[in-house]
Amino acid sequence: MKHLCQSGIPIVPCTSKTVPEILEIRSELGLDGAFVAENGASLHVPLSWPLRCPMGAKVVGTYWVWQFGIPRQAIKDAFEAMNLTRSFCFKRLTEMTAAEVADVTKLDEEDADRARQRAHSETVVWGDSSEHLAEFISLLTSAGFCVS
């Protein structure tokens, strides 16, 4: 990695992690370039890079951000409109406390809190049957959502 950076070849992390998680990892690795968050939902490019900020991108802090995913609030609204929270037994990671997320994921509480800060996706902790999971997935995919 060091050789790539010294050669001017950027390392661009692409991950399912949230922006706060990636910022922490980049800091630990000494990276300062672009990154892709939440399974391709957003691309973050430093304003200092010699790239034009494309029309439609937003400037957030020291990055221009191109959002490919829908806002998490739209996912939450869809869950509520489809009565998913009344029909199935699950918890949304973003609505759990950091301590609850740490217990489920085995992350420490600081990392768990960063994992909760999703912008374009929603992780659920499933507490229902596998039959109901198949129905849940079917409802979401028929509404146009990707479920993995």
PDB file of C-alpha atoms in Angstrom:
ATOM      1  CA  MET A   1       0.000   0.000   0.000  1.00  0.00           C
ATOM      2  CA  LYS A   2       2.817   2.343   0.880  1.00  0.00           C
ATOM      3  CA  HIS A   3       4.450   1.725  -2.509  1.00  0.00           C
ATOM      4  CA  LEU A   4       1.206   2.516  -4.342  1.00  0.00           C
ATOM      5  CA  CYS A   5       0.774   5.783  -2.450  1.00  0.00           C
ATOM      6  CA  GLN A   6       4.421   6.762  -3.027  1.00  0.00           C
ATOM      7  CA  SER A   7       3.941   6.016  -6.742  1.00  0.00           C
ATOM      8  CA  GLY A   8       0.959   8.372  -6.892  1.00  0.00           C
ATOM      9  CA  ILE A   9      -1.562   5.584  -7.342  1.00  0.00           C
ATOM     10  CA  PRO A  10      -4.623   6.358  -5.242  1.00  0.00           C
ATOM     11  CA  ILE A  11      -6.158   3.689  -3.039  1.00  0.00           C
ATOM     12  CA  VAL A  12      -9.933   4.123  -3.136  1.00  0.00           C
ATOM     13  CA  PRO A  13     -11.714   2.015  -0.515  1.00  0.00           C
ATOM     14  CA  CYS A  14     -15.071   0.620  -1.677  1.00  0.00           C
ATOM     15  CA  THR A  15     -16.998  -0.920   1.162  1.00  0.00           C
ATOM     16  CA  SER A  16     -20.349  -1.509   2.834  1.00  0.00           C
ATOM     17  CA  LYS A  17     -19.159   0.647   5.729  1.00  0.00           C
ATOM     18  CA  THR A  18     -20.655   4.017   6.623  1.00  0.00           C
ATOM     19  CA  VAL A  19     -18.844   7.301   6.048  1.00  0.00           C
ATOM     20  CA  PRO A  20     -17.866   7.638   9.747  1.00  0.00           C
ATOM     21  CA  GLU A  21     -16.488   4.073   9.711  1.00  0.00           C
ATOM     22  CA  ILE A  22     -14.491   4.720   6.533  1.00  0.00           C
ATOM     23  CA  LEU A  23     -13.092   8.005   7.840  1.00  0.00           C
ATOM     24  CA  GLU A  24     -11.804   6.150  10.908  1.00  0.00           C
ATOM     25  CA  ILE A  25     -10.266   3.343   8.817  1.00  0.00           C
ATOM     26  CA  ARG A  26      -8.677   5.821   6.389  1.00  0.00           C
ATOM     27  CA  SER A  27      -7.164   7.688   9.313  1.00  0.00           C
ATOM     28  CA  GLU A  28      -5.707   4.453  10.712  1.00  0.00           C
ATOM     29  CA  LEU A  29      -4.266   3.533   7.292  1.00  0.00           C
ATOM     30  CA  GLY A  30      -2.979   7.017   6.492  1.00  0.00           C
ATOM     31  CA  LEU A  31      -5.217   7.376   3.419  1.00  0.00           C
ATOM     32  CA  ASP A  32      -6.659  10.721   2.377  1.00  0.00           C
ATOM     33  CA  GLY A  33      -8.203  10.153  -1.042  1.00  0.00           C
ATOM     34  CA  ALA A  34     -11.593   9.247  -2.431  1.00  0.00           C
ATOM     35  CA  PHE A  35     -13.804   6.455  -1.110  1.00  0.00           C
ATOM     36  CA  VAL A  36     -17.082   4.694  -1.832  1.00  0.00           C
ATOM     37  CA  ALA A  37     -19.485   4.081   1.059  1.00  0.00           C
ATOM     38  CA  GLU A  38     -22.447   1.822   1.800  1.00  0.00           C
ATOM     39  CA  ASN A  39     -22.052  -0.644  -1.072  1.00  0.00           C
ATOM     40  CA  GLY A  40     -21.718   2.002  -3.753  1.00  0.00           C
ATOM     41  CA  ALA A  41     -24.421   4.347  -2.444  1.00  0.00           C
ATOM     42  CA  SER A  42     -22.073   7.348  -2.379  1.00  0.00           C
ATOM     43  CA  LEU A  43     -18.741   8.423  -3.836  1.00  0.00           C
ATOM     44  CA  HIS A  44     -16.667  10.934  -1.831  1.00  0.00           C
ATOM     45  CA  VAL A  45     -13.878  12.781  -3.658  1.00  0.00           C
ATOM     46  CA  PRO A  46     -11.606  15.311  -1.943  1.00  0.00           C
ATOM     47  CA  LEU A  47     -12.076  18.859  -3.231  1.00  0.00           C
ATOM     48  CA  SER A  48      -8.274  19.014  -3.492  1.00  0.00           C
ATOM     49  CA  TRP A  49      -8.246  16.349  -6.230  1.00  0.00           C
ATOM     50  CA  PRO A  50      -7.899  17.682  -9.788  1.00  0.00           C
ATOM     51  CA  LEU A  51     -11.386  16.493 -10.766  1.00  0.00           C
ATOM     52  CA  ARG A  52     -14.390  18.635 -11.511  1.00  0.00           C
ATOM     53  CA  CYS A  53     -17.308  18.347  -9.167  1.00  0.00           C
ATOM     54  CA  PRO A  54     -20.034  16.979 -11.466  1.00  0.00           C
ATOM     55  CA  MET A  55     -23.394  18.659 -11.773  1.00  0.00           C
ATOM     56  CA  GLY A  56     -25.711  17.113  -9.205  1.00  0.00           C
ATOM     57  CA  ALA A  57     -22.972  16.335  -6.704  1.00  0.00           C
ATOM     58  CA  LYS A  58     -23.028  18.012  -3.307  1.00  0.00           C
ATOM     59  CA  VAL A  59     -20.126  19.588  -1.496  1.00  0.00           C
ATOM     60  CA  VAL A  60     -19.942  18.126   2.008  1.00  0.00           C
ATOM     61  CA  GLY A  61     -17.066  19.353   4.134  1.00  0.00           C
ATOM     62  CA  THR A  62     -13.855  18.822   2.160  1.00  0.00           C
ATOM     63  CA  TYR A  63     -15.435  16.415  -0.382  1.00  0.00           C
ATOM     64  CA  TRP A  64     -17.764  16.505  -3.283  1.00  0.00           C
ATOM     65  CA  VAL A  65     -20.236  13.682  -2.910  1.00  0.00           C
ATOM     66  CA  TRP A  66     -22.097  11.881  -5.654  1.00  0.00           C
ATOM     67  CA  GLN A  67     -25.066   9.990  -4.230  1.00  0.00           C
ATOM     68  CA  PHE A  68     -26.229   6.883  -6.068  1.00  0.00           C
ATOM     69  CA  GLY A  69     -28.438   5.531  -3.294  1.00  0.00           C
ATOM     70  CA  ILE A  70     -31.667   6.947  -1.968  1.00  0.00           C
ATOM     71  CA  PRO A  71     -31.624   8.665   1.422  1.00  0.00           C
ATOM     72  CA  ARG A  72     -32.088   6.365   4.414  1.00  0.00           C
ATOM     73  CA  GLN A  73     -35.145   8.402   5.426  1.00  0.00           C
ATOM     74  CA  ALA A  74     -36.880   7.243   2.227  1.00  0.00           C
ATOM     75  CA  ILE A  75     -36.181   3.637   3.210  1.00  0.00           C
ATOM     76  CA  LYS A  76     -37.564   4.272   6.695  1.00  0.00           C
ATOM     77  CA  ASP A  77     -40.654   5.925   5.189  1.00  0.00           C
ATOM     78  CA  ALA A  78     -41.182   2.948   2.873  1.00  0.00           C
ATOM     79  CA  PHE A  79     -40.897   0.516   5.801  1.00  0.00           C
ATOM     80  CA  GLU A  80     -43.580   2.484   7.618  1.00  0.00           C
ATOM     81  CA  ALA A  81     -45.840   2.888   4.561  1.00  0.00           C
ATOM     82  CA  MET A  82     -45.643  -0.859   3.925  1.00  0.00           C
ATOM     83  CA  ASN A  83     -46.393  -1.584   7.620  1.00  0.00           C
ATOM     84  CA  LEU A  84     -43.268  -3.725   7.800  1.00  0.00           C
ATOM     85  CA  THR A  85     -42.604  -2.821  11.429  1.00  0.00           C
ATOM     86  CA  ARG A  86     -46.070  -4.085  12.395  1.00  0.00           C
ATOM     87  CA  SER A  87     -45.992  -7.181  10.192  1.00  0.00           C
ATOM     88  CA  PHE A  88     -42.537  -8.555  11.016  1.00  0.00           C
ATOM     89  CA  CYS A  89     -40.241  -8.818  14.031  1.00  0.00           C
ATOM     90  CA  PHE A  90     -36.977  -6.962  13.387  1.00  0.00           C
ATOM     91  CA  LYS A  91     -34.936  -4.012  14.604  1.00  0.00           C
ATOM     92  CA  ARG A  92     -33.308  -1.382  12.410  1.00  0.00           C
ATOM     93  CA  LEU A  93     -29.643  -0.899  13.266  1.00  0.00           C
ATOM     94  CA  THR A  94     -30.023   2.869  13.021  1.00  0.00           C
ATOM     95  CA  GLU A  95     -32.659   2.848  15.768  1.00  0.00           C
ATOM     96  CA  MET A  96     -30.711   0.665  18.168  1.00  0.00           C
ATOM     97  CA  THR A  97     -28.409   2.087  20.813  1.00  0.00           C
ATOM     98  CA  ALA A  98     -24.659   1.776  20.337  1.00  0.00           C
ATOM     99  CA  ALA A  99     -24.632  -0.745  23.208  1.00  0.00           C
ATOM    100  CA  GLU A 100     -27.280  -2.898  21.463  1.00  0.00           C
ATOM    101  CA  VAL A 101     -25.369  -2.756  18.168  1.00  0.00           C
ATOM    102  CA  ALA A 102     -22.138  -3.642  19.970  1.00  0.00           C
ATOM    103  CA  ASP A 103     -23.841  -6.642  21.562  1.00  0.00           C
ATOM    104  CA  VAL A 104     -25.160  -7.917  18.214  1.00  0.00           C
ATOM    105  CA  THR A 105     -22.059  -7.179  16.106  1.00  0.00           C
ATOM    106  CA  LYS A 106     -19.297  -7.617  18.712  1.00  0.00           C
ATOM    107  CA  LEU A 107     -17.927  -4.189  17.765  1.00  0.00           C
ATOM    108  CA  ASP A 108     -16.817  -1.862  20.530  1.00  0.00           C
ATOM    109  CA  GLU A 109     -19.347   0.884  21.293  1.00  0.00           C
ATOM    110  CA  GLU A 110     -17.489   3.603  19.353  1.00  0.00           C
ATOM    111  CA  ASP A 111     -17.347   1.440  16.222  1.00  0.00           C
ATOM    112  CA  ALA A 112     -20.965   0.366  16.786  1.00  0.00           C
ATOM    113  CA  ASP A 113     -22.028   4.005  16.931  1.00  0.00           C
ATOM    114  CA  ARG A 114     -20.239   4.711  13.628  1.00  0.00           C
ATOM    115  CA  ALA A 115     -21.968   1.672  12.070  1.00  0.00           C
ATOM    116  CA  ARG A 116     -25.373   3.078  13.074  1.00  0.00           C
ATOM    117  CA  GLN A 117     -24.801   6.281  11.059  1.00  0.00           C
ATOM    118  CA  ARG A 118     -26.139   5.014   7.740  1.00  0.00           C
ATOM    119  CA  ALA A 119     -27.100   7.510   5.039  1.00  0.00           C
ATOM    120  CA  HIS A 120     -28.317   5.313   2.164  1.00  0.00           C
ATOM    121  CA  SER A 121     -29.072   1.875   3.514  1.00  0.00           C
ATOM    122  CA  GLU A 122     -30.744   0.126   6.397  1.00  0.00           C
ATOM    123  CA  THR A 123     -29.400  -2.905   8.211  1.00  0.00           C
ATOM    124  CA  VAL A 124     -31.954  -4.969  10.093  1.00  0.00           C
ATOM    125  CA  VAL A 125     -31.504  -7.463  12.889  1.00  0.00           C
ATOM    126  CA  TRP A 126     -34.010 -10.167  12.041  1.00  0.00           C
ATOM    127  CA  GLY A 127     -36.042 -11.666  14.894  1.00  0.00           C
ATOM    128  CA  ASP A 128     -38.717 -13.478  12.921  1.00  0.00           C
ATOM    129  CA  SER A 129     -39.030 -16.807  11.090  1.00  0.00           C
ATOM    130  CA  SER A 130     -37.208 -17.683   7.874  1.00  0.00           C
ATOM    131  CA  GLU A 131     -40.604 -17.938   6.137  1.00  0.00           C
ATOM    132  CA  HIS A 132     -41.401 -14.384   7.154  1.00  0.00           C
ATOM    133  CA  LEU A 133     -37.924 -13.306   6.012  1.00  0.00           C
ATOM    134  CA  ALA A 134     -38.669 -14.603   2.513  1.00  0.00           C
ATOM    135  CA  GLU A 135     -41.952 -12.649   2.517  1.00  0.00           C
ATOM    136  CA  PHE A 136     -40.184  -9.518   3.828  1.00  0.00           C
ATOM    137  CA  ILE A 137     -37.564  -9.736   1.070  1.00  0.00           C
ATOM    138  CA  SER A 138     -40.245 -10.327  -1.557  1.00  0.00           C
ATOM    139  CA  LEU A 139     -42.197  -7.252  -0.452  1.00  0.00           C
ATOM    140  CA  LEU A 140     -39.098  -5.055  -0.529  1.00  0.00           C
ATOM    141  CA  THR A 141     -37.810  -6.307  -3.891  1.00  0.00           C
ATOM    142  CA  SER A 142     -41.263  -5.925  -5.476  1.00  0.00           C
ATOM    143  CA  ALA A 143     -41.191  -2.294  -4.262  1.00  0.00           C
ATOM    144  CA  GLY A 144     -37.870  -1.795  -6.081  1.00  0.00           C
ATOM    145  CA  PHE A 145     -35.416  -2.184  -3.195  1.00  0.00           C
ATOM    146  CA  CYS A 146     -32.259  -4.295  -3.327  1.00  0.00           C
ATOM    147  CA  VAL A 147     -31.953  -6.678  -0.395  1.00  0.00           C
ATOM    148  CA  SER A 148     -28.719  -8.453   0.468  1.00  0.00           C
TER     149      SER A 148
END
